[in-house]
GROMACS .gro file of C-alpha atoms in nm:
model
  235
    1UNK     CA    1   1.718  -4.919  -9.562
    2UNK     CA    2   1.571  -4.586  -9.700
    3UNK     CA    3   1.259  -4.722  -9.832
    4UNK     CA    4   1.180  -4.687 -10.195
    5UNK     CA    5   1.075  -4.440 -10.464
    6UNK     CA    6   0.801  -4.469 -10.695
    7UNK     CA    7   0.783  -4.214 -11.008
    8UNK     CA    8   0.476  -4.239 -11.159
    9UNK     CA    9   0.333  -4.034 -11.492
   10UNK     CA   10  -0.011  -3.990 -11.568
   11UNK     CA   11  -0.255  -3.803 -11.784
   12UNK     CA   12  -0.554  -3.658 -11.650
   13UNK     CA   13  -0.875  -3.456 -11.807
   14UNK     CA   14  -0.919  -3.128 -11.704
   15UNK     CA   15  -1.182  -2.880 -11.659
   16UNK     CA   16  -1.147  -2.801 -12.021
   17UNK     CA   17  -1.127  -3.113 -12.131
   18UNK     CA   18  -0.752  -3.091 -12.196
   19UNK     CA   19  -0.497  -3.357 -12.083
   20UNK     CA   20  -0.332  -3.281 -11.791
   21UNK     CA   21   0.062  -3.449 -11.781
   22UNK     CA   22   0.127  -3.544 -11.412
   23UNK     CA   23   0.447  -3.622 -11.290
   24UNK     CA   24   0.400  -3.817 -10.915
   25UNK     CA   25   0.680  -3.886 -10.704
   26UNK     CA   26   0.634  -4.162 -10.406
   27UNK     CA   27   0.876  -4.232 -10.141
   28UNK     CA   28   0.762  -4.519  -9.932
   29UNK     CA   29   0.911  -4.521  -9.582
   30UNK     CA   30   1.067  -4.871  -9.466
   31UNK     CA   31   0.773  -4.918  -9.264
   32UNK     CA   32   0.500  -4.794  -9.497
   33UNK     CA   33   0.197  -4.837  -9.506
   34UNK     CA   34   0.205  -4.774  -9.135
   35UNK     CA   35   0.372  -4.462  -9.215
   36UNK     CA   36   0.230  -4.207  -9.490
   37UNK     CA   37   0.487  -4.161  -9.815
   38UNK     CA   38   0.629  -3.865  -9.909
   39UNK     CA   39   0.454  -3.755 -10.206
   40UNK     CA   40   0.589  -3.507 -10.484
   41UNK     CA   41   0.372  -3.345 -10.760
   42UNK     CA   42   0.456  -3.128 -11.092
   43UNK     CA   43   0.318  -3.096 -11.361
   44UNK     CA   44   0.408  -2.850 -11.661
   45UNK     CA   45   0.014  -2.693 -11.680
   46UNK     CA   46  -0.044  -2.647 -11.325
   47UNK     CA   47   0.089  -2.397 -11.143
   48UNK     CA   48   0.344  -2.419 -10.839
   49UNK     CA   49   0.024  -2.351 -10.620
   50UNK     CA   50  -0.185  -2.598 -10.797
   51UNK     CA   51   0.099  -2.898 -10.773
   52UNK     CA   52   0.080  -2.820 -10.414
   53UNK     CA   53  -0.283  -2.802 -10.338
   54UNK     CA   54  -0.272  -3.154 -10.526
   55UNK     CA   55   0.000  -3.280 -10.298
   56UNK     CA   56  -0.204  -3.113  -9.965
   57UNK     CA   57  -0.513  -3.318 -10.107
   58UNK     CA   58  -0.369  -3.644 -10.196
   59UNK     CA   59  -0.175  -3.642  -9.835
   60UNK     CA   60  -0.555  -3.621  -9.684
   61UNK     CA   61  -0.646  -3.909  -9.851
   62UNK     CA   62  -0.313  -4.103  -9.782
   63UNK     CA   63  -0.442  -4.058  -9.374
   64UNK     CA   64  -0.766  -4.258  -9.442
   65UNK     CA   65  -0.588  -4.567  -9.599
   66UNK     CA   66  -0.335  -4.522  -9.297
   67UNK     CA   67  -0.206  -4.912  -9.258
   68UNK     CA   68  -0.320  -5.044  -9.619
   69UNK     CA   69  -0.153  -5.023  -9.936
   70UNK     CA   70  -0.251  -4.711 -10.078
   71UNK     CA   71  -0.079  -4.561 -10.367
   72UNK     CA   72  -0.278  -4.707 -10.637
   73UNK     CA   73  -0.611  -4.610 -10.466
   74UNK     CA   74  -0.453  -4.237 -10.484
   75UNK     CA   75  -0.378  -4.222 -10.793
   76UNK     CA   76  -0.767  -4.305 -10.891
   77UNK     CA   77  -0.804  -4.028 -10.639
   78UNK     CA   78  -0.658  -3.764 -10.858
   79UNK     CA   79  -0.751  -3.880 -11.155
   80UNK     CA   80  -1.094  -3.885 -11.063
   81UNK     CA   81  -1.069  -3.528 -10.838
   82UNK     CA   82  -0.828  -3.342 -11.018
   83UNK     CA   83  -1.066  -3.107 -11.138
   84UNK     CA   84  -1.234  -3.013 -10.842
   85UNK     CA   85  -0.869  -2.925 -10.666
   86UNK     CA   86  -0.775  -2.691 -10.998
   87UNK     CA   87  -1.156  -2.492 -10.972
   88UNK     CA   88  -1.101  -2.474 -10.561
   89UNK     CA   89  -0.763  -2.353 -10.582
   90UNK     CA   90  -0.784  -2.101 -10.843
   91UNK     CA   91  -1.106  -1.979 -10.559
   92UNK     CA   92  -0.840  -1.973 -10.320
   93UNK     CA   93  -0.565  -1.821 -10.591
   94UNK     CA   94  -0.808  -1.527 -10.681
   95UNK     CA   95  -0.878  -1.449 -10.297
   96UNK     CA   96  -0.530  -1.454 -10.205
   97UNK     CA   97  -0.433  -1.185 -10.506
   98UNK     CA   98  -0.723  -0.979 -10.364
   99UNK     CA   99  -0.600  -0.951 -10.033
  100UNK     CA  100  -0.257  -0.935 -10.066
  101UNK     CA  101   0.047  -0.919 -10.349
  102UNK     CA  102   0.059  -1.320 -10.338
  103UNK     CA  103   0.362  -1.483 -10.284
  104UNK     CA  104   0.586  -1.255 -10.450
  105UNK     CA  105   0.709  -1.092 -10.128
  106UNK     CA  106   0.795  -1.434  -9.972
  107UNK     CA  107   1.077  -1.592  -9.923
  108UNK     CA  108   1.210  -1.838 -10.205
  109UNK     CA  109   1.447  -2.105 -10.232
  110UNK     CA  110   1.677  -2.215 -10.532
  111UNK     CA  111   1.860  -2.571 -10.586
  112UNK     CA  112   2.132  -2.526 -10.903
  113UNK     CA  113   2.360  -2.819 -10.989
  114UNK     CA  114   2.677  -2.706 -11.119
  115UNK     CA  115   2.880  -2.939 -11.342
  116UNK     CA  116   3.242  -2.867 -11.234
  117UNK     CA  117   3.439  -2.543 -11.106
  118UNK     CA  118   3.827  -2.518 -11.249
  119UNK     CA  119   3.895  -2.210 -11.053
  120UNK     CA  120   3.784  -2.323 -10.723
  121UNK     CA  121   3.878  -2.082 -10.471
  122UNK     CA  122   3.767  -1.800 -10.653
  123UNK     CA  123   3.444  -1.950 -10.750
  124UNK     CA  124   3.357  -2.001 -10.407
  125UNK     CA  125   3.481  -1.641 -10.308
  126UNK     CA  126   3.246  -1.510 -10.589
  127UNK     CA  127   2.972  -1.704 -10.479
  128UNK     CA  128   2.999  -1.607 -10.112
  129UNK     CA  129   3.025  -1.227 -10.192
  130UNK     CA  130   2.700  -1.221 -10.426
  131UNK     CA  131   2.472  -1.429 -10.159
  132UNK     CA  132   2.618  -1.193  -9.842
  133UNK     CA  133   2.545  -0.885 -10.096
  134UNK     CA  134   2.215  -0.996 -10.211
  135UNK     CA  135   2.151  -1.103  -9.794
  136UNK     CA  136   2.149  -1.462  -9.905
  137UNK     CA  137   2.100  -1.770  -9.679
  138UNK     CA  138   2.197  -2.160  -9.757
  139UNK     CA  139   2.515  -2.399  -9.835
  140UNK     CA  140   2.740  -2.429 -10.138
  141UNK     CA  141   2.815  -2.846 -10.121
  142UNK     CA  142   3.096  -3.029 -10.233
  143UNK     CA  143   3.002  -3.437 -10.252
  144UNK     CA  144   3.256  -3.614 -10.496
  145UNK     CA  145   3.214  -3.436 -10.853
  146UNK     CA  146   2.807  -3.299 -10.732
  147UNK     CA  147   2.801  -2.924 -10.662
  148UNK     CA  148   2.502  -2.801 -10.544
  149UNK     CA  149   2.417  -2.418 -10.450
  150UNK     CA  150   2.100  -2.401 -10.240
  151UNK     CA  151   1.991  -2.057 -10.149
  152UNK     CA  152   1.718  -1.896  -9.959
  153UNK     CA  153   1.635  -1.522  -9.974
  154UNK     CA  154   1.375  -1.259 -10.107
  155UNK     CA  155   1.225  -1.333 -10.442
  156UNK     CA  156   1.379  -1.047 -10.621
  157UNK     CA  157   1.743  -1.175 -10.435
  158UNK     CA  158   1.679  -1.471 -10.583
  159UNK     CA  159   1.649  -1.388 -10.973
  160UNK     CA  160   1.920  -1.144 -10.925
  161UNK     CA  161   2.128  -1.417 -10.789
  162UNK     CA  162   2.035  -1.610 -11.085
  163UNK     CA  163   2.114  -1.323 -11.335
  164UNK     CA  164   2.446  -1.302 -11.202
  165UNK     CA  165   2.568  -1.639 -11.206
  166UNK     CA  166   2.470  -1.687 -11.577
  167UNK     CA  167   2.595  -1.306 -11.698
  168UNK     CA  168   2.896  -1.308 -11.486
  169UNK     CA  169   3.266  -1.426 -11.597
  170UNK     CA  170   3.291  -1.653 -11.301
  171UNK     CA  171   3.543  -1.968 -11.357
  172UNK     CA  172   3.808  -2.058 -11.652
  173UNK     CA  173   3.813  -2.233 -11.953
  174UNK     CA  174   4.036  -2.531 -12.036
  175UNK     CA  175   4.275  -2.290 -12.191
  176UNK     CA  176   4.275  -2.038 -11.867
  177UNK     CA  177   4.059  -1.848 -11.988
  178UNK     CA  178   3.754  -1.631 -11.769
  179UNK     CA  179   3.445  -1.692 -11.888
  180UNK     CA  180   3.089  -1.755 -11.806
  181UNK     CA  181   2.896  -2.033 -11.606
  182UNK     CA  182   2.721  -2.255 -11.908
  183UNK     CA  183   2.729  -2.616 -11.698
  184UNK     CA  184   2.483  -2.520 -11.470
  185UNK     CA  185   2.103  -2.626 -11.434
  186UNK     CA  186   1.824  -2.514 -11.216
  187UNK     CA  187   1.676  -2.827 -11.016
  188UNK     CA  188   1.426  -2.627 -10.823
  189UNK     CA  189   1.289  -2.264 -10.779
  190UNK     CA  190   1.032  -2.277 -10.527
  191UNK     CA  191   0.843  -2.077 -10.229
  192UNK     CA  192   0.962  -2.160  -9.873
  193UNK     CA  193   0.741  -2.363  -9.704
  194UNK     CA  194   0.623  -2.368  -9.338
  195UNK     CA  195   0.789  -2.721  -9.295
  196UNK     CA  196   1.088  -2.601  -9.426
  197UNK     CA  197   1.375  -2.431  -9.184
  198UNK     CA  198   1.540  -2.139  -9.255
  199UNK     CA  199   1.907  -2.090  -9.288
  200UNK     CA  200   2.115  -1.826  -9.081
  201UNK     CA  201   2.403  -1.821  -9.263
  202UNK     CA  202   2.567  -1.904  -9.600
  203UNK     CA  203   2.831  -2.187  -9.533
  204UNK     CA  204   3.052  -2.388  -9.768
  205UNK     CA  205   3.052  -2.767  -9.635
  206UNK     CA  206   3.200  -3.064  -9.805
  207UNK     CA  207   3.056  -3.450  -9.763
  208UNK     CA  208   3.230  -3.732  -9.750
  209UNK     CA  209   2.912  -3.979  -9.764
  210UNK     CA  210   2.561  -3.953 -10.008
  211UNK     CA  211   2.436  -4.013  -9.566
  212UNK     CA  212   2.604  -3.715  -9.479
  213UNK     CA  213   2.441  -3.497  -9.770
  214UNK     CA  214   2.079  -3.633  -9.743
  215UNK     CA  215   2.106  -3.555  -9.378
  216UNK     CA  216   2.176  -3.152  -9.421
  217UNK     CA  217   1.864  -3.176  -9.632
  218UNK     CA  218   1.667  -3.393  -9.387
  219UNK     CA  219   1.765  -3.139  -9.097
  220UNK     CA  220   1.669  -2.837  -9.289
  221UNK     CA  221   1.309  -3.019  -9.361
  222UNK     CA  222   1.412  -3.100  -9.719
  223UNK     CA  223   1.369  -3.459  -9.747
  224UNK     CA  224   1.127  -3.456 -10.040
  225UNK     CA  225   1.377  -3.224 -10.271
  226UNK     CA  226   1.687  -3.406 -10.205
  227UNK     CA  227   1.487  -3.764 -10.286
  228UNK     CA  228   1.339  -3.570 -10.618
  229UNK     CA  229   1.617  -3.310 -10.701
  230UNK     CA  230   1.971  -3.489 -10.572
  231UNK     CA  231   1.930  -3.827 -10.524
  232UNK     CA  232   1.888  -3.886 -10.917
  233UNK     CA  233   2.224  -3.690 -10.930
  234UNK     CA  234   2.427  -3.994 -10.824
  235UNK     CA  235   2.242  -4.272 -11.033
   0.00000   0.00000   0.00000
């Protein structure tokens, strides 16, 4: 009913002739190939930037094969162009700098996955008072045993955030015990993107369905983080 998800891994030569480790994430719609996939891209030599730019590219070529099966044609694509997408967008990197800052001064988002909070009310209390002092945005959610803090601020609010949660005595141990957050991991730190919405507010919300939690993300214009970020949560 949702389609399906490719991950694929491949290694690609780069401009220096060093191997380049990329990690490709394909969601086929239900009615694919009439309808492009969603398509994901990291890698850990390429920058944020570059991941996108290769994303932005291989989208362009997903529109000419519109109504044919096209994923293996697109990964010949990158393998073949991946070099040419690195030299143009460190062009565009080095202009950008020039002008401006870069992307410091935007805003950023942050997914964490916590593994469990004993002290419940005042984790959440703790956790609504740093994001309203830091002028946070975004949802703490509750699905079954998944927590999931996603956040949206200034860069700077951001790390801060982040400082705090790991530094801070926020929860109990088995024993009663305060003590510091050391379940948690970071599933994405990221740049807000122009196809992304921004939060108002900072809510709390509990789900009752995996339907109910893919749909915040949907709604917010998160579809590709929940399919790469949460959905592997619950398998």
């Amino acid at each position: 009913t949702h389609g399906i998800s490719l991950r694929i891994q491949i290694s690609v030569k780069e401009v220096l002739d060093t191997d380049v480790l990329l990690k490709l994430l394909f969601h086929l719609p239900v009615n694919y190939p009439s309808t492009l996939p969603d398509i994901s891209v990291n890698s850990g030599q390429l920058t944020r930037a570059q991941c996108m730019d290769v994303k932005d590219k291989l989208l362009e070529q997903a529109k000419k094969h519109l109504s044919e099966p096209m994923v293996h044609d697109l990964i010949l694509w990158v393998q073949q162009h991946l070099k040419d997408v690195i030299k143009q967008s460190a062009a565009v990197c080095n202009e950008k700098t020039t002008l401006s800052k870069g992307t410091e001064d935007g805003i950023w988002m942050l997914l964490l996955h916590l593994d469990h909070m004993r002290a419940k009310a005042k984790y959440v209390k703790t956790v609504e008072k740093w994001a309203s002092n830091l002028r946070l945005t975004g949802r703490l959610m509750f699905m079954g045993k998944i927590i999931l803090i996603l956040l949206q601020g200034d860069r700077s609010s951001i790390k801060e955030y982040l400082i705090l949660q790991k530094t801070s005595k926020v929860d109990v141990d088995s024993s009663g015990k305060k003590c510091k957050e050391k379940m948690m991991s970071v599933l994405c730190e990221t740049e807000v993107q122009s196809q992304h919405k921004r939060f108002q507010t900072f809510e709390i919300k509990e789900y009752s369905t995996l339907e109910e939690l893919q749909k915040e993300f949907e709604t917010a214009g998160l579809r590709t983080l929940f399919l790469e970020f949460v959905l592997p949560l619950f398998k």
